[in-house]
Amino acid sequence: GQNIDQPTEMTATEGAIVQINCTYQTSGFNGLFWYQQHAGEAPTFLSYNVLDGLEEKGRFSSFLSRSKGYSYLLLKELQMKDSASYLCAVRDSNYQLIWGAGTKLIIKP
Amino acid sequence: SQTIHQWPATLVQPVGSPLSLECTVEGTSNPNLYWYRQAAGRGLQLLFYSVGIGQISSEVPQNLSASRPQDRQFILSSKKLLLSDSGFYLCAWSITGQKGNQPQHFGDGTRLSIL
């Protein structure tokens, strides 16, 4: 079967750095997406990785290792508004997105 | 620019009643369209997707159905709602083909409560 694993919840301090991990086992791989979802709202697109390595976009970076079936989202200089759930999704061989359950990130002052 | 509209934002329905949720996309042609359901604390479950008018693929057997009567309109329906149909329903669109780095973009969602 297809499976995406993320930690359920993480806590970090304002101004610090946090890394949210995602491991996946899917039938084929055509890219990995990270989304941010604030409570009660729709997910919004953050980043995309299809090749191994790091993609940087402002305070957010995303890393991919296809051989290990592993990705992480790195958030720097954390702000209170970063409190949200972060969803990892993999596009499989049928070009459908397989979604993780999300990691709820709690930022403390 | 492209926008997606989904309504209503919240809905409270009795068990056994019908359902109709509507989603429209503006600013693009022939998008791929999706209906998802998200239970509390869970990931997104794909319910239906469509690559064109009248073309609907169902991912999960259930008492829900979807239709695409126009290029940029996607409707989620049920004839008789069950308690288990409660959840957060999300419509999404993406560029046709799904190749490359094109993400899915979501509407604001409908929170459905069945009593």
PDB file of N, CA and C in Angstrom, chain B residues 10-111:
ATOM      1  N   THR B  10     -20.342  26.775   5.642  1.00  0.00           N
ATOM      2  CA  THR B  10     -20.771  25.833   6.674  1.00  0.00           C
ATOM      3  C   THR B  10     -22.172  25.347   6.352  1.00  0.00           C
ATOM      4  N   LEU B  11     -22.449  24.121   6.786  1.00  0.00           N
ATOM      5  CA  LEU B  11     -23.754  23.531   6.498  1.00  0.00           C
ATOM      6  C   LEU B  11     -24.089  22.530   7.589  1.00  0.00           C
ATOM      7  N   VAL B  12     -25.289  22.633   8.109  1.00  0.00           N
ATOM      8  CA  VAL B  12     -25.785  21.677   9.098  1.00  0.00           C
ATOM      9  C   VAL B  12     -27.007  20.995   8.491  1.00  0.00           C
ATOM     10  N   GLN B  13     -26.928  19.666   8.378  1.00  0.00           N
ATOM     11  CA  GLN B  13     -27.990  18.924   7.710  1.00  0.00           C
ATOM     12  C   GLN B  13     -28.422  17.736   8.565  1.00  0.00           C
ATOM     13  N   PRO B  14     -29.710  17.372   8.526  1.00  0.00           N
ATOM     14  CA  PRO B  14     -30.148  16.171   9.238  1.00  0.00           C
ATOM     15  C   PRO B  14     -29.786  14.911   8.461  1.00  0.00           C
ATOM     16  N   VAL B  15     -29.643  13.827   9.194  1.00  0.00           N
ATOM     17  CA  VAL B  15     -29.404  12.523   8.564  1.00  0.00           C
ATOM     18  C   VAL B  15     -30.519  12.229   7.576  1.00  0.00           C
ATOM     19  N   GLY B  16     -30.147  11.705   6.413  1.00  0.00           N
ATOM     20  CA  GLY B  16     -31.139  11.331   5.415  1.00  0.00           C
ATOM     21  C   GLY B  16     -31.496  12.434   4.444  1.00  0.00           C
ATOM     22  N   SER B  17     -31.009  13.636   4.676  1.00  0.00           N
ATOM     23  CA  SER B  17     -31.332  14.743   3.780  1.00  0.00           C
ATOM     24  C   SER B  17     -30.364  14.754   2.597  1.00  0.00           C
ATOM     25  N   PRO B  18     -30.715  15.454   1.505  1.00  0.00           N
ATOM     26  CA  PRO B  18     -29.812  15.526   0.350  1.00  0.00           C
ATOM     27  C   PRO B  18     -28.731  16.592   0.548  1.00  0.00           C
ATOM     28  N   LEU B  19     -27.745  16.546  -0.344  1.00  0.00           N
ATOM     29  CA  LEU B  19     -26.616  17.472  -0.258  1.00  0.00           C
ATOM     30  C   LEU B  19     -26.239  17.956  -1.653  1.00  0.00           C
ATOM     31  N   SER B  20     -25.871  19.223  -1.726  1.00  0.00           N
ATOM     32  CA  SER B  20     -25.291  19.754  -2.956  1.00  0.00           C
ATOM     33  C   SER B  20     -24.278  20.827  -2.591  1.00  0.00           C
ATOM     34  N   LEU B  21     -23.022  20.554  -2.894  1.00  0.00           N
ATOM     35  CA  LEU B  21     -21.941  21.526  -2.698  1.00  0.00           C
ATOM     36  C   LEU B  21     -21.412  21.911  -4.068  1.00  0.00           C
ATOM     37  N   GLU B  22     -21.174  23.196  -4.247  1.00  0.00           N
ATOM     38  CA  GLU B  22     -20.755  23.662  -5.552  1.00  0.00           C
ATOM     39  C   GLU B  22     -19.389  24.349  -5.505  1.00  0.00           C
ATOM     40  N   CYS B  23     -18.659  24.193  -6.591  1.00  0.00           N
ATOM     41  CA  CYS B  23     -17.322  24.756  -6.704  1.00  0.00           C
ATOM     42  C   CYS B  23     -17.156  25.282  -8.125  1.00  0.00           C
ATOM     43  N   THR B  24     -16.642  26.502  -8.255  1.00  0.00           N
ATOM     44  CA  THR B  24     -16.367  27.038  -9.584  1.00  0.00           C
ATOM     45  C   THR B  24     -14.968  27.642  -9.611  1.00  0.00           C
ATOM     46  N   VAL B  25     -14.353  27.552 -10.761  1.00  0.00           N
ATOM     47  CA  VAL B  25     -13.007  28.071 -10.959  1.00  0.00           C
ATOM     48  C   VAL B  25     -13.065  29.157 -12.025  1.00  0.00           C
ATOM     49  N   GLU B  26     -12.318  30.221 -11.821  1.00  0.00           N
ATOM     50  CA  GLU B  26     -12.257  31.305 -12.796  1.00  0.00           C
ATOM     51  C   GLU B  26     -10.805  31.547 -13.215  1.00  0.00           C
ATOM     52  N   GLY B  27     -10.633  32.000 -14.448  1.00  0.00           N
ATOM     53  CA  GLY B  27      -9.317  32.406 -14.895  1.00  0.00           C
ATOM     54  C   GLY B  27      -8.474  31.322 -15.519  1.00  0.00           C
ATOM     55  N   THR B  28      -9.069  30.150 -15.774  1.00  0.00           N
ATOM     56  CA  THR B  28      -8.333  29.072 -16.425  1.00  0.00           C
ATOM     57  C   THR B  28      -9.324  28.215 -17.186  1.00  0.00           C
ATOM     58  N   SER B  29      -8.824  27.471 -18.158  1.00  0.00           N
ATOM     59  CA  SER B  29      -9.687  26.595 -18.941  1.00  0.00           C
ATOM     60  C   SER B  29      -9.273  25.147 -18.765  1.00  0.00           C
ATOM     61  N   ASN B  30     -10.264  24.264 -18.816  1.00  0.00           N
ATOM     62  CA  ASN B  30     -10.039  22.823 -18.747  1.00  0.00           C
ATOM     63  C   ASN B  30      -9.155  22.405 -17.565  1.00  0.00           C
ATOM     64  N   PRO B  31      -9.483  22.897 -16.371  1.00  0.00           N
ATOM     65  CA  PRO B  31      -8.669  22.483 -15.219  1.00  0.00           C
ATOM     66  C   PRO B  31      -8.995  21.058 -14.797  1.00  0.00           C
ATOM     67  N   ASN B  32      -8.073  20.416 -14.093  1.00  0.00           N
ATOM     68  CA  ASN B  32      -8.410  19.210 -13.345  1.00  0.00           C
ATOM     69  C   ASN B  32      -9.115  19.680 -12.068  1.00  0.00           C
ATOM     70  N   LEU B  33     -10.178  18.981 -11.688  1.00  0.00           N
ATOM     71  CA  LEU B  33     -10.943  19.370 -10.507  1.00  0.00           C
ATOM     72  C   LEU B  33     -11.027  18.205  -9.538  1.00  0.00           C
ATOM     73  N   TYR B  34     -11.057  18.520  -8.250  1.00  0.00           N
ATOM     74  CA  TYR B  34     -10.997  17.498  -7.204  1.00  0.00           C
ATOM     75  C   TYR B  34     -11.971  17.828  -6.073  1.00  0.00           C
ATOM     76  N   TRP B  35     -12.528  16.776  -5.487  1.00  0.00           N
ATOM     77  CA  TRP B  35     -13.240  16.898  -4.208  1.00  0.00           C
ATOM     78  C   TRP B  35     -12.505  16.034  -3.187  1.00  0.00           C
ATOM     79  N   TYR B  36     -12.202  16.663  -2.037  1.00  0.00           N
ATOM     80  CA  TYR B  36     -11.563  15.965  -0.925  1.00  0.00           C
ATOM     81  C   TYR B  36     -12.464  16.075   0.306  1.00  0.00           C
ATOM     82  N   ARG B  37     -12.265  15.128   1.229  1.00  0.00           N
ATOM     83  CA  ARG B  37     -12.857  15.245   2.559  1.00  0.00           C
ATOM     84  C   ARG B  37     -11.730  15.106   3.574  1.00  0.00           C
ATOM     85  N   GLN B  38     -11.814  15.921   4.624  1.00  0.00           N
ATOM     86  CA  GLN B  38     -10.809  15.884   5.680  1.00  0.00           C
ATOM     87  C   GLN B  38     -11.528  15.723   7.012  1.00  0.00           C
ATOM     88  N   ALA B  39     -11.334  14.568   7.629  1.00  0.00           N
ATOM     89  CA  ALA B  39     -11.870  14.363   8.964  1.00  0.00           C
ATOM     90  C   ALA B  39     -10.939  15.037   9.967  1.00  0.00           C
ATOM     91  N   ALA B  40     -11.447  15.348  11.131  1.00  0.00           N
ATOM     92  CA  ALA B  40     -10.677  16.068  12.149  1.00  0.00           C
ATOM     93  C   ALA B  40      -9.375  15.321  12.446  1.00  0.00           C
ATOM     94  N   GLY B  41      -8.242  16.034  12.334  1.00  0.00           N
ATOM     95  CA  GLY B  41      -6.948  15.446  12.648  1.00  0.00           C
ATOM     96  C   GLY B  41      -6.472  14.397  11.656  1.00  0.00           C
ATOM     97  N   ARG B  42      -7.099  14.353  10.511  1.00  0.00           N
ATOM     98  CA  ARG B  42      -6.720  13.342   9.519  1.00  0.00           C
ATOM     99  C   ARG B  42      -6.219  14.009   8.243  1.00  0.00           C
ATOM    100  N   GLY B  43      -5.637  13.212   7.368  1.00  0.00           N
ATOM    101  CA  GLY B  43      -5.185  13.719   6.082  1.00  0.00           C
ATOM    102  C   GLY B  43      -6.338  13.891   5.115  1.00  0.00           C
ATOM    103  N   LEU B  44      -6.021  14.392   3.949  1.00  0.00           N
ATOM    104  CA  LEU B  44      -7.026  14.608   2.924  1.00  0.00           C
ATOM    105  C   LEU B  44      -7.346  13.294   2.209  1.00  0.00           C
ATOM    106  N   GLN B  45      -8.631  13.014   2.096  1.00  0.00           N
ATOM    107  CA  GLN B  45      -9.086  11.822   1.390  1.00  0.00           C
ATOM    108  C   GLN B  45      -9.683  12.258   0.067  1.00  0.00           C
ATOM    109  N   LEU B  46      -9.111  11.790  -1.040  1.00  0.00           N
ATOM    110  CA  LEU B  46      -9.641  12.139  -2.351  1.00  0.00           C
ATOM    111  C   LEU B  46     -10.940  11.381  -2.582  1.00  0.00           C
ATOM    112  N   LEU B  47     -12.005  12.127  -2.915  1.00  0.00           N
ATOM    113  CA  LEU B  47     -13.307  11.523  -3.177  1.00  0.00           C
ATOM    114  C   LEU B  47     -13.537  11.343  -4.679  1.00  0.00           C
ATOM    115  N   PHE B  48     -13.371  12.420  -5.430  1.00  0.00           N
ATOM    116  CA  PHE B  48     -13.601  12.407  -6.870  1.00  0.00           C
ATOM    117  C   PHE B  48     -12.600  13.327  -7.551  1.00  0.00           C
ATOM    118  N   TYR B  49     -12.293  13.004  -8.811  1.00  0.00           N
ATOM    119  CA  TYR B  49     -11.552  13.959  -9.612  1.00  0.00           C
ATOM    120  C   TYR B  49     -12.061  13.908 -11.037  1.00  0.00           C
ATOM    121  N   SER B  50     -11.830  15.005 -11.762  1.00  0.00           N
ATOM    122  CA  SER B  50     -12.362  15.140 -13.115  1.00  0.00           C
ATOM    123  C   SER B  50     -11.327  15.818 -13.996  1.00  0.00           C
ATOM    124  N   VAL B  51     -11.113  15.242 -15.165  1.00  0.00           N
ATOM    125  CA  VAL B  51     -10.168  15.829 -16.121  1.00  0.00           C
ATOM    126  C   VAL B  51     -10.888  16.552 -17.246  1.00  0.00           C
ATOM    127  N   GLY B  52     -12.224  16.508 -17.257  1.00  0.00           N
ATOM    128  CA  GLY B  52     -12.980  17.213 -18.283  1.00  0.00           C
ATOM    129  C   GLY B  52     -14.472  17.122 -18.026  1.00  0.00           C
ATOM    130  N   ILE B  53     -15.255  17.861 -18.806  1.00  0.00           N
ATOM    131  CA  ILE B  53     -16.715  17.877 -18.656  1.00  0.00           C
ATOM    132  C   ILE B  53     -17.261  16.454 -18.749  1.00  0.00           C
ATOM    133  N   GLY B  54     -18.075  16.108 -17.771  1.00  0.00           N
ATOM    134  CA  GLY B  54     -18.713  14.795 -17.781  1.00  0.00           C
ATOM    135  C   GLY B  54     -17.811  13.637 -17.428  1.00  0.00           C
ATOM    136  N   GLN B  55     -16.536  13.900 -17.160  1.00  0.00           N
ATOM    137  CA  GLN B  55     -15.593  12.821 -16.831  1.00  0.00           C
ATOM    138  C   GLN B  55     -15.304  12.847 -15.335  1.00  0.00           C
ATOM    139  N   ILE B  56     -15.796  11.840 -14.638  1.00  0.00           N
ATOM    140  CA  ILE B  56     -15.655  11.775 -13.188  1.00  0.00           C
ATOM    141  C   ILE B  56     -15.029  10.444 -12.806  1.00  0.00           C
ATOM    142  N   SER B  57     -14.008  10.494 -11.968  1.00  0.00           N
ATOM    143  CA  SER B  57     -13.413   9.281 -11.423  1.00  0.00           C
ATOM    144  C   SER B  57     -13.657   9.265  -9.923  1.00  0.00           C
ATOM    145  N   SER B  58     -14.134   8.129  -9.442  1.00  0.00           N
ATOM    146  CA  SER B  58     -14.437   7.986  -8.026  1.00  0.00           C
ATOM    147  C   SER B  58     -13.342   7.177  -7.350  1.00  0.00           C
ATOM    148  N   GLU B  59     -12.858   7.680  -6.226  1.00  0.00           N
ATOM    149  CA  GLU B  59     -11.774   7.000  -5.525  1.00  0.00           C
ATOM    150  C   GLU B  59     -12.264   6.128  -4.381  1.00  0.00           C
ATOM    151  N   VAL B  60     -13.383   6.490  -3.811  1.00  0.00           N
ATOM    152  CA  VAL B  60     -13.855   5.794  -2.616  1.00  0.00           C
ATOM    153  C   VAL B  60     -15.344   5.475  -2.784  1.00  0.00           C
ATOM    154  N   PRO B  61     -15.746   4.197  -2.651  1.00  0.00           N
ATOM    155  CA  PRO B  61     -17.171   3.861  -2.752  1.00  0.00           C
ATOM    156  C   PRO B  61     -17.949   4.422  -1.562  1.00  0.00           C
ATOM    157  N   GLN B  62     -19.034   5.118  -1.800  1.00  0.00           N
ATOM    158  CA  GLN B  62     -19.782   5.782  -0.731  1.00  0.00           C
ATOM    159  C   GLN B  62     -21.092   6.281  -1.303  1.00  0.00           C
ATOM    160  N   ASN B  63     -21.848   6.987  -0.489  1.00  0.00           N
ATOM    161  CA  ASN B  63     -23.145   7.480  -0.939  1.00  0.00           C
ATOM    162  C   ASN B  63     -23.049   8.881  -1.528  1.00  0.00           C
ATOM    163  N   LEU B  64     -21.869   9.293  -1.943  1.00  0.00           N
ATOM    164  CA  LEU B  64     -21.688  10.594  -2.560  1.00  0.00           C
ATOM    165  C   LEU B  64     -21.490  10.426  -4.061  1.00  0.00           C
ATOM    166  N   SER B  65     -21.807  11.476  -4.804  1.00  0.00           N
ATOM    167  CA  SER B  65     -21.562  11.486  -6.249  1.00  0.00           C
ATOM    168  C   SER B  65     -21.074  12.870  -6.640  1.00  0.00           C
ATOM    169  N   ALA B  66     -20.474  12.950  -7.814  1.00  0.00           N
ATOM    170  CA  ALA B  66     -19.980  14.233  -8.300  1.00  0.00           C
ATOM    171  C   ALA B  66     -20.382  14.398  -9.755  1.00  0.00           C
ATOM    172  N   SER B  67     -20.502  15.656 -10.167  1.00  0.00           N
ATOM    173  CA  SER B  67     -20.817  15.947 -11.568  1.00  0.00           C
ATOM    174  C   SER B  67     -20.063  17.190 -11.997  1.00  0.00           C
ATOM    175  N   ARG B  68     -19.803  17.234 -13.292  1.00  0.00           N
ATOM    176  CA  ARG B  68     -19.117  18.393 -13.870  1.00  0.00           C
ATOM    177  C   ARG B  68     -19.915  18.819 -15.094  1.00  0.00           C
ATOM    178  N   PRO B  69     -20.950  19.618 -14.878  1.00  0.00           N
ATOM    179  CA  PRO B  69     -21.821  20.008 -15.982  1.00  0.00           C
ATOM    180  C   PRO B  69     -21.202  21.059 -16.909  1.00  0.00           C
ATOM    181  N   GLN B  70     -20.257  21.828 -16.398  1.00  0.00           N
ATOM    182  CA  GLN B  70     -19.556  22.810 -17.211  1.00  0.00           C
ATOM    183  C   GLN B  70     -18.053  22.709 -16.941  1.00  0.00           C
ATOM    184  N   ASP B  71     -17.268  23.304 -17.811  1.00  0.00           N
ATOM    185  CA  ASP B  71     -15.809  23.151 -17.735  1.00  0.00           C
ATOM    186  C   ASP B  71     -15.241  23.511 -16.373  1.00  0.00           C
ATOM    187  N   ARG B  72     -15.777  24.591 -15.762  1.00  0.00           N
ATOM    188  CA  ARG B  72     -15.186  25.084 -14.528  1.00  0.00           C
ATOM    189  C   ARG B  72     -16.137  24.972 -13.337  1.00  0.00           C
ATOM    190  N   GLN B  73     -17.051  24.015 -13.397  1.00  0.00           N
ATOM    191  CA  GLN B  73     -18.011  23.812 -12.326  1.00  0.00           C
ATOM    192  C   GLN B  73     -17.975  22.358 -11.890  1.00  0.00           C
ATOM    193  N   PHE B  74     -17.886  22.165 -10.572  1.00  0.00           N
ATOM    194  CA  PHE B  74     -17.797  20.820 -10.027  1.00  0.00           C
ATOM    195  C   PHE B  74     -18.756  20.752  -8.847  1.00  0.00           C
ATOM    196  N   ILE B  75     -19.618  19.729  -8.845  1.00  0.00           N
ATOM    197  CA  ILE B  75     -20.673  19.641  -7.836  1.00  0.00           C
ATOM    198  C   ILE B  75     -20.560  18.313  -7.105  1.00  0.00           C
ATOM    199  N   LEU B  76     -20.665  18.380  -5.797  1.00  0.00           N
ATOM    200  CA  LEU B  76     -20.673  17.182  -4.948  1.00  0.00           C
ATOM    201  C   LEU B  76     -22.078  17.007  -4.394  1.00  0.00           C
ATOM    202  N   SER B  77     -22.622  15.798  -4.541  1.00  0.00           N
ATOM    203  CA  SER B  77     -24.014  15.584  -4.149  1.00  0.00           C
ATOM    204  C   SER B  77     -24.184  14.305  -3.355  1.00  0.00           C
ATOM    205  N   SER B  78     -25.304  14.263  -2.654  1.00  0.00           N
ATOM    206  CA  SER B  78     -25.737  13.037  -2.004  1.00  0.00           C
ATOM    207  C   SER B  78     -27.262  13.031  -1.969  1.00  0.00           C
ATOM    208  N   LYS B  79     -27.854  11.866  -2.117  1.00  0.00           N
ATOM    209  CA  LYS B  79     -29.309  11.769  -2.024  1.00  0.00           C
ATOM    210  C   LYS B  79     -29.753  11.625  -0.572  1.00  0.00           C
ATOM    211  N   LYS B  80     -28.912  10.942   0.237  1.00  0.00           N
ATOM    212  CA  LYS B  80     -29.265  10.714   1.645  1.00  0.00           C
ATOM    213  C   LYS B  80     -27.999  10.749   2.482  1.00  0.00           C
ATOM    214  N   LEU B  81     -27.837  11.761   3.273  1.00  0.00           N
ATOM    215  CA  LEU B  81     -26.630  11.903   4.081  1.00  0.00           C
ATOM    216  C   LEU B  81     -26.622  10.947   5.269  1.00  0.00           C
ATOM    217  N   LEU B  82     -25.399  10.484   5.594  1.00  0.00           N
ATOM    218  CA  LEU B  82     -25.174   9.634   6.761  1.00  0.00           C
ATOM    219  C   LEU B  82     -24.411  10.441   7.807  1.00  0.00           C
ATOM    220  N   LEU B  83     -24.453   9.999   9.045  1.00  0.00           N
ATOM    221  CA  LEU B  83     -23.675  10.662  10.103  1.00  0.00           C
ATOM    222  C   LEU B  83     -22.191  10.698   9.744  1.00  0.00           C
ATOM    223  N   SER B  84     -21.718   9.635   9.121  1.00  0.00           N
ATOM    224  CA  SER B  84     -20.296   9.531   8.778  1.00  0.00           C
ATOM    225  C   SER B  84     -19.872  10.498   7.678  1.00  0.00           C
ATOM    226  N   ASP B  85     -20.833  11.192   7.067  1.00  0.00           N
ATOM    227  CA  ASP B  85     -20.494  12.171   6.028  1.00  0.00           C
ATOM    228  C   ASP B  85     -20.038  13.504   6.604  1.00  0.00           C
ATOM    229  N   SER B  86     -20.111  13.664   7.899  1.00  0.00           N
ATOM    230  CA  SER B  86     -19.631  14.902   8.521  1.00  0.00           C
ATOM    231  C   SER B  86     -18.137  15.081   8.243  1.00  0.00           C
ATOM    232  N   GLY B  87     -17.740  16.329   8.022  1.00  0.00           N
ATOM    233  CA  GLY B  87     -16.322  16.589   7.791  1.00  0.00           C
ATOM    234  C   GLY B  87     -16.120  17.911   7.080  1.00  0.00           C
ATOM    235  N   PHE B  88     -14.894  18.141   6.711  1.00  0.00           N
ATOM    236  CA  PHE B  88     -14.493  19.363   6.014  1.00  0.00           C
ATOM    237  C   PHE B  88     -14.265  18.988   4.560  1.00  0.00           C
ATOM    238  N   TYR B  89     -15.071  19.547   3.663  1.00  0.00           N
ATOM    239  CA  TYR B  89     -15.012  19.212   2.242  1.00  0.00           C
ATOM    240  C   TYR B  89     -14.278  20.306   1.486  1.00  0.00           C
ATOM    241  N   LEU B  90     -13.325  19.874   0.700  1.00  0.00           N
ATOM    242  CA  LEU B  90     -12.482  20.818  -0.027  1.00  0.00           C
ATOM    243  C   LEU B  90     -12.519  20.535  -1.511  1.00  0.00           C
ATOM    244  N   CYS B  91     -12.707  21.579  -2.287  1.00  0.00           N
ATOM    245  CA  CYS B  91     -12.600  21.506  -3.738  1.00  0.00           C
ATOM    246  C   CYS B  91     -11.237  22.052  -4.130  1.00  0.00           C
ATOM    247  N   ALA B  92     -10.628  21.471  -5.146  1.00  0.00           N
ATOM    248  CA  ALA B  92      -9.319  21.941  -5.598  1.00  0.00           C
ATOM    249  C   ALA B  92      -9.237  21.870  -7.108  1.00  0.00           C
ATOM    250  N   TRP B  93      -8.331  22.651  -7.672  1.00  0.00           N
ATOM    251  CA  TRP B  93      -8.096  22.604  -9.112  1.00  0.00           C
ATOM    252  C   TRP B  93      -6.595  22.569  -9.375  1.00  0.00           C
ATOM    253  N   SER B  94      -6.242  22.081 -10.548  1.00  0.00           N
ATOM    254  CA  SER B  94      -4.853  22.141 -10.991  1.00  0.00           C
ATOM    255  C   SER B  94      -4.851  22.248 -12.508  1.00  0.00           C
ATOM    256  N   ILE B  95      -3.695  22.622 -13.026  1.00  0.00           N
ATOM    257  CA  ILE B  95      -3.551  22.731 -14.476  1.00  0.00           C
ATOM    258  C   ILE B  95      -3.658  21.344 -15.087  1.00  0.00           C
ATOM    259  N   THR B  96      -4.239  21.239 -16.234  1.00  0.00           N
ATOM    260  CA  THR B  96      -4.422  19.967 -16.927  1.00  0.00           C
ATOM    261  C   THR B  96      -3.105  19.252 -17.104  1.00  0.00           C
ATOM    262  N   GLY B  97      -3.120  17.931 -16.912  1.00  0.00           N
ATOM    263  CA  GLY B  97      -1.952  17.111 -17.190  1.00  0.00           C
ATOM    264  C   GLY B  97      -1.187  16.733 -15.953  1.00  0.00           C
ATOM    265  N   GLN B  98      -1.190  17.595 -14.954  1.00  0.00           N
ATOM    266  CA  GLN B  98      -0.524  17.307 -13.691  1.00  0.00           C
ATOM    267  C   GLN B  98       0.951  16.998 -13.846  1.00  0.00           C
ATOM    268  N   LYS B  99       1.525  17.407 -14.919  1.00  0.00           N
ATOM    269  CA  LYS B  99       2.942  17.136 -15.082  1.00  0.00           C
ATOM    270  C   LYS B  99       3.728  18.334 -14.564  1.00  0.00           C
ATOM    271  N   GLY B 100       4.916  18.064 -14.077  1.00  0.00           N
ATOM    272  CA  GLY B 100       5.714  19.184 -13.610  1.00  0.00           C
ATOM    273  C   GLY B 100       5.343  19.606 -12.216  1.00  0.00           C
ATOM    274  N   ASN B 101       5.650  20.829 -11.904  1.00  0.00           N
ATOM    275  CA  ASN B 101       5.548  21.286 -10.534  1.00  0.00           C
ATOM    276  C   ASN B 101       4.245  21.992 -10.228  1.00  0.00           C
ATOM    277  N   GLN B 102       3.193  21.711 -10.972  1.00  0.00           N
ATOM    278  CA  GLN B 102       1.933  22.418 -10.750  1.00  0.00           C
ATOM    279  C   GLN B 102       1.190  21.838  -9.556  1.00  0.00           C
ATOM    280  N   PRO B 103       0.982  22.657  -8.531  1.00  0.00           N
ATOM    281  CA  PRO B 103       0.275  22.160  -7.340  1.00  0.00           C
ATOM    282  C   PRO B 103      -1.235  22.204  -7.531  1.00  0.00           C
ATOM    283  N   GLN B 104      -1.934  21.636  -6.571  1.00  0.00           N
ATOM    284  CA  GLN B 104      -3.374  21.802  -6.499  1.00  0.00           C
ATOM    285  C   GLN B 104      -3.667  23.023  -5.630  1.00  0.00           C
ATOM    286  N   HIS B 105      -4.699  23.769  -6.039  1.00  0.00           N
ATOM    287  CA  HIS B 105      -5.099  24.969  -5.306  1.00  0.00           C
ATOM    288  C   HIS B 105      -6.496  24.749  -4.753  1.00  0.00           C
ATOM    289  N   PHE B 106      -6.681  25.109  -3.502  1.00  0.00           N
ATOM    290  CA  PHE B 106      -7.905  24.753  -2.801  1.00  0.00           C
ATOM    291  C   PHE B 106      -8.859  25.923  -2.618  1.00  0.00           C
ATOM    292  N   GLY B 107     -10.159  25.580  -2.629  1.00  0.00           N
ATOM    293  CA  GLY B 107     -11.181  26.519  -2.197  1.00  0.00           C
ATOM    294  C   GLY B 107     -11.173  26.619  -0.686  1.00  0.00           C
ATOM    295  N   ASP B 108     -12.040  27.506  -0.147  1.00  0.00           N
ATOM    296  CA  ASP B 108     -12.039  27.750   1.290  1.00  0.00           C
ATOM    297  C   ASP B 108     -12.659  26.622   2.104  1.00  0.00           C
ATOM    298  N   GLY B 109     -13.318  25.681   1.445  1.00  0.00           N
ATOM    299  CA  GLY B 109     -13.859  24.526   2.152  1.00  0.00           C
ATOM    300  C   GLY B 109     -15.276  24.729   2.667  1.00  0.00           C
ATOM    301  N   THR B 110     -15.950  23.599   2.885  1.00  0.00           N
ATOM    302  CA  THR B 110     -17.287  23.580   3.478  1.00  0.00           C
ATOM    303  C   THR B 110     -17.249  22.671   4.688  1.00  0.00           C
ATOM    304  N   ARG B 111     -17.627  23.222   5.836  1.00  0.00           N
ATOM    305  CA  ARG B 111     -17.685  22.388   7.042  1.00  0.00           C
ATOM    306  C   ARG B 111     -19.097  21.848   7.155  1.00  0.00           C
TER     307      ARG B 111
END
